[in-house]
Each structure stands twice: as structure tokens, then as C-alpha cells.
Coordinates of C-alpha atoms and ligand atoms in Angstrom, one line a residue:
M19 CA -12.4 -16.2 8.0
N20 CA -9.9 -16.7 5.3
Q21 CA -12.7 -16.9 2.7
A22 CA -14.8 -14.1 4.2
L23 CA -11.8 -11.7 4.2
K24 CA -10.8 -12.8 0.7
R25 CA -14.1 -11.2 -0.5
L26 CA -12.9 -7.7 0.4
D27 CA -10.0 -7.7 -2.1
E28 CA -10.5 -10.9 -4.1
E29 CA -7.2 -12.2 -2.7
Y30 CA -6.1 -13.8 0.6
T31 CA -5.4 -11.1 3.3
M32 CA -3.4 -11.2 6.4
L33 CA -5.4 -12.5 9.3
H34 CA -4.9 -9.8 11.8
Y35 CA -6.5 -6.5 12.9
P36 CA -6.1 -3.2 11.0
Y37 CA -3.9 -0.4 12.3
Y38 CA -4.9 3.1 11.4
Q39 CA -2.6 5.3 9.4
K40 CA -4.9 7.3 7.1
D41 CA -8.6 7.4 6.0
K42 CA -9.4 5.3 3.0
D43 CA -6.8 2.8 3.5
S44 CA -8.0 -0.5 2.2
F45 CA -8.3 -3.4 4.6
L46 CA -5.1 -4.9 3.3
D47 CA -3.3 -1.5 3.7
A48 CA -4.5 -1.2 7.3
Q49 CA -3.3 -4.7 8.0
T50 CA 0.1 -4.0 6.4
N51 CA 0.4 -0.9 8.6
L52 CA 0.2 -3.3 11.6
T53 CA 3.0 -5.5 10.3
D54 CA 5.1 -2.4 9.4
F55 CA 4.5 -1.0 12.9
C56 CA 5.6 -4.3 14.5
I57 CA 8.7 -4.6 12.3
S58 CA 9.7 -1.0 13.0
M59 CA 9.9 -1.9 16.7
L60 CA 12.9 -4.4 15.8
T61 CA 16.4 -3.8 14.6
P62 CA 17.0 -4.5 10.9
M63 CA 16.2 -8.1 9.7
K64 CA 18.3 -8.1 6.6
G65 CA 20.5 -11.2 6.5
K66 CA 19.0 -12.6 9.7
K67 CA 17.1 -15.7 10.4
V68 CA 13.4 -15.1 11.2
L69 CA 10.7 -17.5 12.5
E70 CA 7.0 -16.5 12.4
I71 CA 4.8 -18.5 14.8
G72 CA 1.0 -18.7 13.9
C73 CA 1.7 -17.6 10.3
G74 CA -2.0 -18.2 9.2
N75 CA -2.2 -18.3 5.3
G76 CA 1.3 -16.9 5.0
V77 CA 0.5 -13.6 3.4
Q78 CA 2.3 -11.7 6.2
A79 CA 5.4 -14.0 6.0
K80 CA 5.6 -13.3 2.2
Y81 CA 5.3 -9.5 2.8
I82 CA 8.0 -9.6 5.4
H83 CA 10.2 -11.7 3.3
R84 CA 9.8 -9.4 0.3
K85 CA 10.1 -6.2 2.1
F86 CA 12.7 -6.8 4.9
S87 CA 15.0 -9.4 3.2
P88 CA 15.9 -11.8 6.0
A89 CA 18.4 -14.5 5.1
S90 CA 15.9 -17.1 5.9
M91 CA 12.2 -17.2 6.9
T92 CA 10.4 -20.1 8.5
A93 CA 6.7 -19.8 9.2
I94 CA 4.7 -22.3 11.2
D95 CA 1.1 -22.7 12.1
L96 CA -0.9 -25.6 13.8
N97 CA -3.7 -25.4 11.1
S98 CA -3.0 -27.7 8.2
T99 CA -5.5 -25.8 5.9
N100 CA -3.6 -22.5 6.5
I101 CA -0.3 -24.1 5.7
E102 CA -1.7 -25.7 2.5
I103 CA -3.0 -22.2 1.4
A104 CA 0.4 -20.7 2.3
R105 CA 2.3 -23.2 0.3
S106 CA 0.1 -23.1 -2.8
E107 CA -0.1 -19.3 -2.8
A108 CA 3.7 -19.1 -2.5
K109 CA 4.0 -21.7 -5.5
K110 CA 1.7 -19.5 -7.6
L111 CA 3.8 -16.5 -6.9
G112 CA 7.2 -18.3 -7.5
V113 CA 8.2 -17.7 -3.8
K114 CA 10.6 -20.5 -3.0
D115 CA 12.6 -19.6 0.0
I116 CA 10.0 -19.4 2.7
I117 CA 9.6 -22.7 4.6
F118 CA 6.0 -23.2 5.7
Q119 CA 5.4 -26.0 8.1
I120 CA 2.9 -27.4 10.5
D121 CA 4.0 -27.1 14.1
D122 CA 2.7 -26.2 17.5
A123 CA 3.9 -22.8 19.1
Q124 CA 3.9 -24.6 22.5
K125 CA 6.3 -27.3 21.2
L126 CA 8.2 -26.0 18.2
S127 CA 9.3 -29.5 17.4
T128 CA 10.6 -28.7 13.9
I129 CA 12.8 -25.8 15.0
E130 CA 16.4 -26.2 16.3
T131 CA 17.6 -24.9 19.5
R132 CA 19.4 -21.5 19.4
S133 CA 18.8 -21.2 15.6
M134 CA 16.7 -17.9 15.2
D135 CA 17.7 -14.2 15.3
F136 CA 14.0 -13.0 15.4
I137 CA 10.7 -14.6 16.4
L138 CA 7.5 -13.0 15.6
S139 CA 4.0 -14.0 16.8
I140 CA 1.3 -11.7 15.6
E141 CA -2.2 -12.2 16.9
S142 CA -1.8 -15.9 17.5
A143 CA -0.8 -16.2 21.2
F144 CA -4.3 -15.7 22.6
H145 CA -5.0 -19.1 21.1
Y146 CA -2.5 -21.1 23.1
P147 CA -3.8 -23.0 26.1
D148 CA -0.2 -23.3 27.5
K149 CA 1.4 -19.8 26.9
S150 CA 4.2 -20.4 29.4
A151 CA 5.4 -23.4 27.3
F152 CA 5.3 -21.0 24.2
L153 CA 7.6 -18.6 26.0
R154 CA 10.0 -21.4 27.1
E155 CA 10.1 -22.4 23.4
I156 CA 10.9 -18.9 22.4
Y157 CA 13.8 -19.0 24.9
R158 CA 15.0 -22.3 23.5
V159 CA 15.0 -21.4 19.7
L160 CA 16.3 -17.9 19.9
K161 CA 20.0 -17.3 19.7
P162 CA 21.5 -15.5 22.7
G163 CA 20.9 -11.8 22.0
G164 CA 18.0 -12.6 19.6
S165 CA 14.8 -10.7 19.7
F166 CA 11.1 -11.6 19.9
L167 CA 7.9 -9.8 19.1
I168 CA 4.6 -10.7 20.4
A169 CA 1.5 -8.9 19.3
D170 CA -1.3 -10.1 21.5
I171 CA -4.7 -9.2 22.7
L172 CA -4.5 -8.8 26.4
T173 CA -7.4 -9.0 28.9
I174 CA -8.2 -6.3 31.5
P175 CA -8.5 -8.3 34.7
R176 CA -12.2 -8.9 35.7
K177 CA -14.4 -11.6 37.0
N178 CA -15.2 -14.3 34.5
T179 CA -19.0 -15.0 34.3
S180 CA -20.1 -18.4 33.2
L181 CA -21.1 -17.1 29.8
R182 CA -17.7 -15.4 29.4
K183 CA -16.0 -18.7 30.3
F184 CA -18.2 -20.7 27.8
W185 CA -17.4 -18.1 25.0
K186 CA -13.7 -18.2 25.6
K187 CA -13.7 -22.0 25.6
K188 CA -15.7 -22.2 22.6
M189 CA -13.5 -19.7 20.7
H190 CA -10.2 -21.3 22.1
F191 CA -9.3 -17.9 23.7
H192 CA -6.6 -17.7 26.4
H193 CA -6.1 -14.1 27.1
W194 CA -3.4 -13.0 29.6
S195 CA -3.2 -9.7 31.4
R196 CA -0.3 -7.5 31.2
H197 CA 0.8 -8.3 34.7
K198 CA 0.7 -12.1 33.9
Y199 CA 2.8 -11.6 30.7
E200 CA 5.4 -9.6 32.6
N201 CA 5.7 -12.3 35.3
E202 CA 5.7 -15.2 32.8
L203 CA 8.3 -13.6 30.6
F204 CA 10.5 -13.0 33.7
K205 CA 10.2 -16.7 34.6
A206 CA 11.0 -17.7 31.1
M207 CA 14.3 -15.6 31.3
L208 CA 13.2 -13.3 28.5
H209 CA 13.9 -9.5 28.9
I210 CA 11.1 -7.1 27.8
K211 CA 12.5 -4.1 25.9
S212 CA 9.2 -2.4 25.2
L213 CA 5.4 -3.0 25.7
S214 CA 3.3 -0.7 23.4
D215 CA -0.5 -0.5 23.8
I216 CA -1.9 0.2 20.3
T217 CA -5.5 -0.5 21.2
K218 CA -6.6 3.1 20.1
K219 CA -4.9 2.7 16.7
V220 CA -6.5 -0.6 16.1
I221 CA -10.0 0.6 16.9
H222 CA -9.5 3.5 14.7
G223 CA -8.4 1.2 12.1
F224 CA -11.6 -0.8 12.3
E225 CA -13.7 2.4 12.1
N226 CA -13.0 2.4 8.3
Y227 CA -14.8 -0.8 7.8
K228 CA -17.9 0.7 6.1
Y229 CA -15.6 2.1 3.4
W230 CA -14.1 -1.5 2.8
L231 CA -17.5 -2.9 2.5
K232 CA -18.6 -0.2 0.1
T233 CA -15.5 -0.8 -2.1
M234 CA -15.9 -4.5 -2.0
K235 CA -16.4 -6.2 -5.4
K236 CA -20.1 -7.3 -5.4
K237 CA -21.1 -10.8 -6.6
N238 CA -24.8 -11.4 -6.1
F239 CA -27.4 -9.9 -3.7
L240 CA -27.6 -12.8 -1.2
D241 CA -23.9 -13.6 -1.1
D242 CA -23.0 -9.9 -0.7
F243 CA -25.8 -9.4 2.0
F244 CA -24.6 -12.3 4.1
I245 CA -20.9 -11.4 3.9
I246 CA -21.6 -7.7 4.7
I247 CA -23.7 -8.8 7.8
F248 CA -21.1 -11.4 8.9
L249 CA -18.2 -8.9 8.6
S250 CA -20.1 -6.0 10.2
I251 CA -21.0 -8.1 13.2
H252 CA -17.5 -9.4 13.5
V253 CA -16.0 -5.8 13.4
E254 CA -18.6 -4.4 15.8
I255 CA -17.9 -7.1 18.3
N256 CA -14.1 -6.7 18.1
M257 CA -14.4 -2.9 18.4
Y258 CA -16.6 -3.3 21.5
L259 CA -14.2 -5.8 23.1
L260 CA -11.2 -3.6 22.4
R261 CA -13.1 -0.5 23.9
K262 CA -14.3 -2.3 27.1
R263 CA -12.3 -5.3 27.9
R264 CA -9.2 -5.8 26.0
Q265 CA -5.8 -4.2 25.2
Y266 CA -3.9 -4.8 22.0
C267 CA -0.2 -4.9 23.0
V268 CA 3.0 -5.4 21.2
I269 CA 5.7 -6.8 23.4
V270 CA 9.3 -6.6 22.2
G271 CA 12.1 -8.3 24.0
E272 CA 15.4 -10.4 23.8
K273 CA 17.0 -13.4 25.1
P274 CA 19.9 -12.0 27.0
Y275 CA 23.4 -13.2 26.4
K276 CA 23.7 -14.0 30.1
N277 CA 21.1 -14.7 32.6
L278 CA 21.5 -14.1 36.3
I279 CA 20.0 -17.0 38.2
L280 CA 18.6 -15.4 41.3
Ligands
LIG24 C1 -5.4 -14.5 13.7 S1 -4.4 -15.7 12.9 C2 -3.0 -14.7 12.6 C3 -2.2 -15.1 11.4 C4 -0.9 -14.2 11.1 N1 -0.1 -14.2 12.2 C5 -1.3 -12.9 10.6 O1 -1.0 -12.0 11.3 O2 -1.9 -12.8 9.5 C6 -3.9 -16.8 14.1 C7 -3.3 -18.0 13.7 O3 -2.7 -18.7 14.9 C8 -2.7 -20.1 14.7 N2 -2.6 -20.9 15.8 C9 -3.4 -21.1 16.8 N3 -3.0 -22.0 17.8 C10 -1.6 -22.3 17.4 C11 -0.6 -23.0 18.0 N4 -0.7 -23.7 19.1 N5 0.6 -23.1 17.2 C12 0.7 -22.5 16.0 N6 -0.3 -21.7 15.5 C13 -1.5 -21.6 16.2 C14 -4.0 -20.3 14.0 O4 -4.2 -21.5 13.2 C15 -4.2 -19.0 13.0 O5 -3.6 -19.3 11.7

């Protein structure tokens, strides 16, 4: 996916869905809109310690670091290729103060307890088989009063056919419903401050895709043809799923200073 999306702008792009702001936004603009929307849901990050979980190729971490000036930024991902890309791109750009490391969202073994003011996880959580462990880790590594933001693709509860089960297993998808998230966040002693359904904005963002393909720099007929087919199918499937079966939600919450044990 890194390489396919790189064909659109000839540079690595963020690895998440687009968020509609205006017609003729480039793919990168539309993805940046999503990051900006997420960060606008939080209090200012300037001078704070931020952890991004599931950072992919690091494009988003670099953008956040540049635009919102946290005191420190750590970005982790389970995929070693993504971390290598993140590190080498950061080196090329002379970005020294983001720590990119391999870690698992469900363990966070490289992150100290009560060390972070903000935790972000954007379009990564649906890959985690044990999302409850991920929520417990958020609780552990956040400072009391610290905030988290999870942008995730939720499922609208329905019966799983064998084909659907096979597909989810193959794609490493572990979608939760909104109800399940609310229950599990409560169990993890994390307090939800807001839950925004931005599905329509994301679908509208995707609807610009023919414009991105038109403006893509062409290489040779065969290569262009395959990339256009691949990206078109990918976008159409995602739009279909978002229209019929899924919800794109941004959950913002905090680790309370004190927890009432009921
Ligand atoms: C769709 S990409 C999103 C990347 C980035 N957050 C962004 O918005 O551009 C999802 C990322 O989650 C990572 N991921 C999947 N399972 C993970 C896990 N258990 N722990 C950490 N990262 C994980 C994948 O390797 C992938 O890079």
C-alpha cells in the first residue's frame, strides 16, 4: 500500500483515509484534513509528550511534530518495514527528535508507565486481535489527566457469514461495535469525552478519487493501468463498506485523576 499510494504524489503519504474539506483537495491534503480534524478534538499539544501508536511510515508523526510542536514525540509500529521507512525518511529530512520504534500496541513494552500526556491511534486499532489489552496499555502509559484519541473503523453489528469471517481473518481485521468500545473503555477505567461519527466526511473524501488518479504523474501505460485499477478497486470497496457496514469514529477520552472502584 505504501508503494501504491506513493504513485499518487511521488512521495510517501499518510496511510489513512481522506476527510473531505473541499473539492480538488489532493489525496495528501485530504489525509492531512483527517489528522487536523483529530488534533482539533484535543487540547493543545505544545510542550507535551505524545505517543503515536501504529504510526505506519511516520508521515503523520512528522506532520504532527512540525505543526503542533509537542515536547517529545514517540511513534511505534509493529511493522519493521514501516519503521525503517519512517527512520530513513526522517533522516533524509533532517528530523532528529521523533523516536520511531518497533512495538506492539497490545504490549507497549518500550513505553514507560505514566509517561505520556497524549496518545494517538489513527486507523490502526482494527488490526489488533486483543484490543482490550491495547486499552489497558493506554491506561498504563498515560499520565493521570492525560488524553487519548482513537480513530477507528467500527462495525455495525450483523451476523458474520463464513465468507466474512474468512475475509476478516485474512485481512487481520478485528472491528468492534460502538457498544463494545464503550463497555471496554469503561472496563479499562478510561473516560470517554466525545465520540464523533465522521463516516460521511470520509466517504465524501474518497469521492474525489478520480481527480487524484487524473492528476497522478504517469510513468508507462502498463504500470499506470495496474495502479489505477488497484486503487480504484480499493477505494470502491472501502466506500461500499463505509456506506453499508462500517462507521468511521473518532473517540476522545482521558485517564481520570481518580477512579471510583465500583
Ligand atoms: C492504516 S496504517 C495507519 C498508519 C498511521 N497511523 C497513519 O494514519 O498514517 C495501520 C498501521 O497499524 C500498524 N499495526 C497493526 N497492528 C499493530 C500492532 N499490534 N501494534 C502496532 N502497530 C500495529 C500497521 O503495521 C500499520 O502501519
